[in-house]
Amino acid sequence: MNFSDVIGQSFVVKRLKQIIESQRIGHAYLFVGSKGIGKKTIANIFARGIMCKSQGHRPCDLCRSCRQFNSGNHPDVYRVQKGDKSSIGVEQIRNVLEDIHLKPYESSRKVYIIEDAHAMTVQAQNAFLKTLEEPPFFATIILLAEKSSELLPTILSRCQVFRMQRLTREEVCTIIISHFDMPRERAMLFAGLSGGIPGKGLQLAGSQEFNQMRSDVFKFLEEIFDYNDIDKMTQWELFNQYKDRIDEILDMLVIWFRDILSYKETGDSALVINIDKLPVIEKQASLFTIRRIRSIIESIERTRRMLKGNANYQLTIENLLLNM
Amino acid sequence: MRYTALYRQWRPETFDEVVGQDATIRILKNQIKSNRIAHAYLFCGSRGTGKTSTAKVFAKAVNCLNPIDGNPCLKCEVCQKLSTGSSMDIIEIDAASNNGVDEIRELRDKVKYPPVVGRYKVYIIDEVHMLSTGAFNALLKTLEEPPEHIIFILATTEPHRLPATILSRCQRFNFKRIANKSIVSRLAEIAKRTEIQVEPEALYTIARWAEGSMRDALSLLDQCIGFGGDAVSNEDVLAVLGTADQWFVFAVAENIIEGNVSELFYQVEQLINDGRDVSVFLKDLINHMRNLLVIKVCNDAAQLIDVGEDTFKAYMEQAQKASQERLMRAIDILCAAESEMRWSSQPRVSLEMALVKICRPEQEVTLDALLDRVAKLEQQLEGGVVVKQTSPSRKGARAASKSQAVDGGSTVGKEGGDNGSNDDGGAADAHVWEEVLGIIKKERIALYGFLKDCGFALNEKGMAVLSFPADQQFFMESMDREDNRNFVEKAIEKVVGKQVKVRCVLADQKTARSEPEGKSQNEEIIEKAIDIFGEDFVEIVDD
Ligand SMILES: Nc1ncnc2c1ncn2[C@@H]1O[C@H](COP(=O)(O)OP(=O)(O)O)[C@@H](O)[C@H]1O
Ligand SMILES: [Mg+2]
Ligand SMILES: [Zn+2]
Ligand SMILES: [Zn+2]
């Protein structure tokens, strides 16, 4: 994959190409954006570009450096990943600090790609500060992070920051269609749900389980008006069944009520994301009050927060159900 | 020539190049001039304000053979030697990379050796907040009786993490955030010396964004160079920052002020379609609303808002149309949304929600909203909640689920009677709960502690809902262990004479108390009603 294959992100791509062409190659970059938005894809092209030996367009994908990179064993590329662990610890960063003082083997540069940089512990981030500010002249460090708020201001201060852009619905749709054989209308639906994140769109489009889950959740949402508190409590089963994917379920809930709110406020179906559910959304828009929708969305977000904070799953979900 | 980032290339080499820290620099220079040098310094302050740079300058200045007005001359033999970086006399320790234990130990052994080239050996211990306890203790020993020729400079962004014993041995200097004007002039100078054209407006935008950090400012300028064309324009900076063009922000603010919700939905759609970063936009919007507020409340607002003339005029105009209350409310809600966005995976929805919330204040009395609320009130009245003032009494006490309904949230299905929604039911629940608590208090006082503030409702199907105040999540979780639940279920069974199942929930609102002696529910209902209808529409009927 090269710059010309990247759909969307035109602004980021333009800047990165300029950096490579002008050879104003900095020592610390940070790419920020949600999971699946294309950070790693673009970082790989960029890294290849700054090490490429070609005199023409870089990366050329033909020279020895590019080929080594593409086969995953470039001696001057160092990756840090969190793997199965929940964080990147200080030891992993210390290894970088040791390695970074060794001259490159073959290239004129060495590139360090820190994937999941947002998962660096506070200690790891601190350990990185001085080196991130003034690494040896041949080193370039690229941090990839889902959220910049997880990084210390002192880290951010030392990096050139690239914020990945969310793609338009059309662009995600194009990507989905290029991967899956499906009608445009359906691809558009997933594109809408992806929130502009191609990785998410692809995942949704490709997952049987997701579609099952979506229809289960929607069945619940469509009937919610006929439920009393006890009925709502029994819906716990649904949430229990999909416990591992609760984040996605909460997204679905949020977007559902957001659609109702948006429809209620604008009366315009063009702004509705779950476009295949328009009739139900219309109906519920006439039943729910704005305050009520707001309070439900707030409950959903609170639920998300509590679960991230390791609150008891069942209690938290039941609480949400009662508040819906 | 090899490219180096601007912020490395332009690290101040003399005190005079350090901007925005006048008081600190004056004192340090005087110390050099009068040769009254301390043994330990602490430089603290937020990122990119010049701590490390000043430490390096100072280390040279104390050794320089012929300092010029306190500055290192950079020409003498010593200055030259110290500049090579590999000097033995200026030792920079990265306290964070491995907590410094080895370095500090080594330091203790080596401090006794005199300097090689100059008069002083200077240890710069950077990011010193990361030293381990062991390393701090080792350092303390040396700080207690440092040899004559040793100077320590500790630098950190987080001085509160240093032990008091260390703090008390250092002369402390606080590095302030650098004022926008100082940042602008330093950037302008650097631009001039590197022959880069930058629009003045662009410099202001950069400075604003840098929040007092020169490093952030230089880093941003660096990213903008070569981006648009020969000269860096304000648009280039905005584009690099990923922020929307400021007239778009003005347009959004306009709709916020006018309460144009549906327009706002379209604008958010546009924002998303343009691939803008929602959280960056939100930051801009907050800053914009803050500027409007400043104009509303301050006489000399021009001093406090760093923007070009045209922009300032536009702010003045817009501020005229907005009420102070709406601006304050908007800022509150937007800030809350900003912090919420850290959790949410749907930033778009968070933004939309915040906008709706701002434009639909509870006090608002449009005909639509009023009808909507009357309908809600009718439902509540049917449910047995009456808006009238009685003296606080047990009768006012209400089961938790009910007071949530009063919140005006629900419509269909919620008040469907499952939680015992007639007046007697509520009172009965309160009564039952009081007895249950009595039992629990006698036998399990700790458990009673968890439960005493929580609401209680029982339905015919034998489901008992305990609703905990929103800030008592911890109690709720402690309560919800098997043994505790069993105990409470038994206790309730004793009182009502049938088997029940207990469920715990966290109440939405702080009003979810059903303690008989608690704050009068009626007062709260009245507050709510005023909240919903506005003061003019609530008449309190005393009976
Ligand atoms: N007060 C200042 N005056 C001039 N430049 C500064 C100032 N503060 C920071 N800088 C610039 O920012 C860079 C980082 O500054 P540094 O002294 O390392 O900050 P910190 O306070 O984080 O230690 C310097 O190389 C310099 O380019
Ligand atoms: Mg520093
Ligand atoms: Zn190549
Ligand atoms: Zn000198």
PDB file of C-alpha atoms in Angstrom, chain B residues 61-215:
ATOM      1  CA  ALA B  61      27.536  30.946  33.066  1.00  0.00           C
ATOM      2  CA  VAL B  62      28.947  29.887  36.435  1.00  0.00           C
ATOM      3  CA  ASN B  63      32.019  28.533  34.692  1.00  0.00           C
ATOM      4  CA  CYS B  64      32.533  31.170  31.995  1.00  0.00           C
ATOM      5  CA  LEU B  65      35.827  33.072  32.278  1.00  0.00           C
ATOM      6  CA  ASN B  66      34.422  36.422  31.220  1.00  0.00           C
ATOM      7  CA  PRO B  67      30.665  36.475  31.520  1.00  0.00           C
ATOM      8  CA  ILE B  68      28.941  39.375  29.816  1.00  0.00           C
ATOM      9  CA  ASP B  69      26.316  40.876  32.069  1.00  0.00           C
ATOM     10  CA  GLY B  70      25.874  37.485  33.681  1.00  0.00           C
ATOM     11  CA  ASN B  71      25.538  35.635  30.363  1.00  0.00           C
ATOM     12  CA  PRO B  72      28.043  33.001  29.308  1.00  0.00           C
ATOM     13  CA  CYS B  73      30.284  34.537  26.640  1.00  0.00           C
ATOM     14  CA  LEU B  74      30.250  31.343  24.544  1.00  0.00           C
ATOM     15  CA  LYS B  75      33.699  32.268  23.264  1.00  0.00           C
ATOM     16  CA  CYS B  76      36.139  31.672  26.064  1.00  0.00           C
ATOM     17  CA  GLU B  77      38.021  28.423  26.331  1.00  0.00           C
ATOM     18  CA  VAL B  78      35.749  27.072  29.045  1.00  0.00           C
ATOM     19  CA  CYS B  79      32.521  27.962  27.253  1.00  0.00           C
ATOM     20  CA  GLN B  80      33.845  26.272  24.139  1.00  0.00           C
ATOM     21  CA  LYS B  81      34.822  23.132  25.960  1.00  0.00           C
ATOM     22  CA  LEU B  82      31.541  22.948  27.776  1.00  0.00           C
ATOM     23  CA  SER B  83      29.666  23.295  24.493  1.00  0.00           C
ATOM     24  CA  THR B  84      30.965  20.030  23.119  1.00  0.00           C
ATOM     25  CA  GLY B  85      28.325  18.189  25.074  1.00  0.00           C
ATOM     26  CA  SER B  86      30.620  15.427  26.178  1.00  0.00           C
ATOM     27  CA  SER B  87      31.971  17.627  28.926  1.00  0.00           C
ATOM     28  CA  MET B  88      32.753  16.087  32.268  1.00  0.00           C
ATOM     29  CA  ASP B  89      31.691  19.168  34.166  1.00  0.00           C
ATOM     30  CA  ILE B  90      28.100  19.522  33.094  1.00  0.00           C
ATOM     31  CA  ILE B  91      26.391  16.261  33.805  1.00  0.00           C
ATOM     32  CA  GLU B  92      22.816  15.896  32.699  1.00  0.00           C
ATOM     33  CA  ILE B  93      20.934  13.102  34.402  1.00  0.00           C
ATOM     34  CA  ASP B  94      17.669  11.808  33.059  1.00  0.00           C
ATOM     35  CA  ALA B  95      15.915  10.955  36.288  1.00  0.00           C
ATOM     36  CA  ALA B  96      13.016   9.362  34.504  1.00  0.00           C
ATOM     37  CA  SER B  97      14.674   6.836  32.263  1.00  0.00           C
ATOM     38  CA  ASN B  98      15.554   4.412  35.020  1.00  0.00           C
ATOM     39  CA  ASN B  99      14.582   6.177  38.175  1.00  0.00           C
ATOM     40  CA  GLY B 100      18.134   7.259  38.699  1.00  0.00           C
ATOM     41  CA  VAL B 101      19.238   4.791  41.343  1.00  0.00           C
ATOM     42  CA  ASP B 102      22.507   3.895  39.645  1.00  0.00           C
ATOM     43  CA  GLU B 103      23.243   7.418  38.513  1.00  0.00           C
ATOM     44  CA  ILE B 104      22.640   8.932  41.904  1.00  0.00           C
ATOM     45  CA  ARG B 105      24.876   6.331  43.542  1.00  0.00           C
ATOM     46  CA  GLU B 106      27.551   6.968  40.998  1.00  0.00           C
ATOM     47  CA  LEU B 107      27.053  10.673  41.558  1.00  0.00           C
ATOM     48  CA  ARG B 108      27.695  10.245  45.266  1.00  0.00           C
ATOM     49  CA  ASP B 109      30.986   8.593  44.545  1.00  0.00           C
ATOM     50  CA  LYS B 110      32.060  11.143  41.992  1.00  0.00           C
ATOM     51  CA  VAL B 111      31.096  14.469  43.529  1.00  0.00           C
ATOM     52  CA  LYS B 112      34.325  14.568  45.434  1.00  0.00           C
ATOM     53  CA  TYR B 113      36.402  14.915  42.263  1.00  0.00           C
ATOM     54  CA  PRO B 114      36.932  18.522  41.260  1.00  0.00           C
ATOM     55  CA  PRO B 115      35.776  19.888  37.887  1.00  0.00           C
ATOM     56  CA  VAL B 116      38.001  19.385  34.872  1.00  0.00           C
ATOM     57  CA  VAL B 117      37.761  22.640  32.977  1.00  0.00           C
ATOM     58  CA  GLY B 118      35.895  25.226  35.005  1.00  0.00           C
ATOM     59  CA  ARG B 119      35.231  26.204  38.569  1.00  0.00           C
ATOM     60  CA  TYR B 120      32.099  24.179  39.134  1.00  0.00           C
ATOM     61  CA  LYS B 121      30.788  20.802  38.347  1.00  0.00           C
ATOM     62  CA  VAL B 122      27.061  21.130  37.616  1.00  0.00           C
ATOM     63  CA  TYR B 123      24.621  18.266  37.879  1.00  0.00           C
ATOM     64  CA  ILE B 124      21.367  18.856  36.037  1.00  0.00           C
ATOM     65  CA  ILE B 125      18.851  16.313  37.231  1.00  0.00           C
ATOM     66  CA  ASP B 126      16.004  16.615  34.784  1.00  0.00           C
ATOM     67  CA  GLU B 127      12.475  15.239  35.268  1.00  0.00           C
ATOM     68  CA  VAL B 128      13.518  14.827  38.876  1.00  0.00           C
ATOM     69  CA  HIS B 129       9.983  13.899  39.994  1.00  0.00           C
ATOM     70  CA  MET B 130      10.638  10.413  38.701  1.00  0.00           C
ATOM     71  CA  LEU B 131      13.477   9.552  41.057  1.00  0.00           C
ATOM     72  CA  SER B 132      12.699   6.538  43.171  1.00  0.00           C
ATOM     73  CA  THR B 133      12.591   6.864  46.939  1.00  0.00           C
ATOM     74  CA  GLY B 134      15.956   5.193  47.167  1.00  0.00           C
ATOM     75  CA  ALA B 135      17.462   7.651  44.742  1.00  0.00           C
ATOM     76  CA  PHE B 136      15.916  10.611  46.568  1.00  0.00           C
ATOM     77  CA  ASN B 137      17.464   9.422  49.790  1.00  0.00           C
ATOM     78  CA  ALA B 138      20.841   9.003  48.190  1.00  0.00           C
ATOM     79  CA  LEU B 139      20.547  12.456  46.671  1.00  0.00           C
ATOM     80  CA  LEU B 140      19.543  13.947  49.991  1.00  0.00           C
ATOM     81  CA  LYS B 141      22.784  12.760  51.587  1.00  0.00           C
ATOM     82  CA  THR B 142      24.758  14.663  48.984  1.00  0.00           C
ATOM     83  CA  LEU B 143      22.537  17.721  49.152  1.00  0.00           C
ATOM     84  CA  GLU B 144      23.078  17.908  52.890  1.00  0.00           C
ATOM     85  CA  GLU B 145      26.759  18.609  52.599  1.00  0.00           C
ATOM     86  CA  PRO B 146      27.735  19.278  49.030  1.00  0.00           C
ATOM     87  CA  PRO B 147      31.400  19.890  48.263  1.00  0.00           C
ATOM     88  CA  GLU B 148      32.276  23.505  47.431  1.00  0.00           C
ATOM     89  CA  HIS B 149      32.639  22.904  43.712  1.00  0.00           C
ATOM     90  CA  ILE B 150      29.289  21.208  43.174  1.00  0.00           C
ATOM     91  CA  ILE B 151      26.026  22.725  41.993  1.00  0.00           C
ATOM     92  CA  PHE B 152      22.790  20.815  41.597  1.00  0.00           C
ATOM     93  CA  ILE B 153      19.974  21.968  39.380  1.00  0.00           C
ATOM     94  CA  LEU B 154      16.825  19.913  39.649  1.00  0.00           C
ATOM     95  CA  ALA B 155      14.154  20.455  37.006  1.00  0.00           C
ATOM     96  CA  THR B 156      10.600  19.164  36.923  1.00  0.00           C
ATOM     97  CA  THR B 157       7.045  19.796  35.787  1.00  0.00           C
ATOM     98  CA  GLU B 158       5.723  18.177  38.932  1.00  0.00           C
ATOM     99  CA  PRO B 159       7.351  19.662  42.049  1.00  0.00           C
ATOM    100  CA  HIS B 160       4.543  18.370  44.266  1.00  0.00           C
ATOM    101  CA  ARG B 161       5.983  14.907  43.829  1.00  0.00           C
ATOM    102  CA  LEU B 162       9.248  15.803  45.507  1.00  0.00           C
ATOM    103  CA  PRO B 163       9.808  15.028  49.176  1.00  0.00           C
ATOM    104  CA  ALA B 164       9.787  18.041  51.493  1.00  0.00           C
ATOM    105  CA  THR B 165      13.311  17.235  52.587  1.00  0.00           C
ATOM    106  CA  ILE B 166      14.545  17.835  49.056  1.00  0.00           C
ATOM    107  CA  LEU B 167      12.402  20.935  48.506  1.00  0.00           C
ATOM    108  CA  SER B 168      13.703  22.566  51.628  1.00  0.00           C
ATOM    109  CA  ARG B 169      17.294  22.313  50.484  1.00  0.00           C
ATOM    110  CA  CYS B 170      16.845  23.980  47.135  1.00  0.00           C
ATOM    111  CA  GLN B 171      16.470  27.536  46.001  1.00  0.00           C
ATOM    112  CA  ARG B 172      13.266  27.341  44.071  1.00  0.00           C
ATOM    113  CA  PHE B 173      12.337  29.129  40.838  1.00  0.00           C
ATOM    114  CA  ASN B 174       8.923  28.862  39.266  1.00  0.00           C
ATOM    115  CA  PHE B 175       8.899  29.066  35.488  1.00  0.00           C
ATOM    116  CA  LYS B 176       5.692  30.694  34.383  1.00  0.00           C
ATOM    117  CA  ARG B 177       3.693  29.936  31.306  1.00  0.00           C
ATOM    118  CA  ILE B 178       4.993  32.295  28.697  1.00  0.00           C
ATOM    119  CA  ALA B 179       2.663  35.147  27.719  1.00  0.00           C
ATOM    120  CA  ASN B 180       1.296  35.050  24.179  1.00  0.00           C
ATOM    121  CA  LYS B 181       2.974  38.313  23.338  1.00  0.00           C
ATOM    122  CA  SER B 182       6.397  37.009  24.340  1.00  0.00           C
ATOM    123  CA  ILE B 183       5.855  33.859  22.349  1.00  0.00           C
ATOM    124  CA  VAL B 184       4.845  35.871  19.311  1.00  0.00           C
ATOM    125  CA  SER B 185       7.908  38.066  19.454  1.00  0.00           C
ATOM    126  CA  ARG B 186      10.285  35.141  19.901  1.00  0.00           C
ATOM    127  CA  LEU B 187       8.640  33.303  16.989  1.00  0.00           C
ATOM    128  CA  ALA B 188       8.869  36.429  14.857  1.00  0.00           C
ATOM    129  CA  GLU B 189      12.537  36.747  15.623  1.00  0.00           C
ATOM    130  CA  ILE B 190      13.258  33.128  14.809  1.00  0.00           C
ATOM    131  CA  ALA B 191      11.237  33.392  11.602  1.00  0.00           C
ATOM    132  CA  LYS B 192      13.249  36.414  10.601  1.00  0.00           C
ATOM    133  CA  ARG B 193      16.574  34.781  11.314  1.00  0.00           C
ATOM    134  CA  THR B 194      15.676  31.629   9.405  1.00  0.00           C
ATOM    135  CA  GLU B 195      14.141  33.660   6.589  1.00  0.00           C
ATOM    136  CA  ILE B 196      10.680  32.231   6.820  1.00  0.00           C
ATOM    137  CA  GLN B 197       7.685  34.418   6.082  1.00  0.00           C
ATOM    138  CA  VAL B 198       4.889  34.119   8.632  1.00  0.00           C
ATOM    139  CA  GLU B 199       1.688  36.151   8.780  1.00  0.00           C
ATOM    140  CA  PRO B 200       1.333  37.975  12.118  1.00  0.00           C
ATOM    141  CA  GLU B 201      -2.149  36.536  12.583  1.00  0.00           C
ATOM    142  CA  ALA B 202      -0.645  33.082  12.196  1.00  0.00           C
ATOM    143  CA  LEU B 203       1.833  33.782  14.973  1.00  0.00           C
ATOM    144  CA  TYR B 204      -1.010  34.705  17.285  1.00  0.00           C
ATOM    145  CA  THR B 205      -2.881  31.558  16.464  1.00  0.00           C
ATOM    146  CA  ILE B 206       0.205  29.504  17.202  1.00  0.00           C
ATOM    147  CA  ALA B 207       0.819  31.286  20.486  1.00  0.00           C
ATOM    148  CA  ARG B 208      -2.758  30.824  21.589  1.00  0.00           C
ATOM    149  CA  TRP B 209      -2.587  27.158  20.890  1.00  0.00           C
ATOM    150  CA  ALA B 210       0.723  26.675  22.653  1.00  0.00           C
ATOM    151  CA  GLU B 211      -0.781  27.549  26.029  1.00  0.00           C
ATOM    152  CA  GLY B 212       2.356  29.192  27.309  1.00  0.00           C
ATOM    153  CA  SER B 213       4.807  26.578  26.094  1.00  0.00           C
ATOM    154  CA  MET B 214       7.529  27.793  23.760  1.00  0.00           C
ATOM    155  CA  ARG B 215       8.351  24.255  22.741  1.00  0.00           C
TER     156      ARG B 215
END
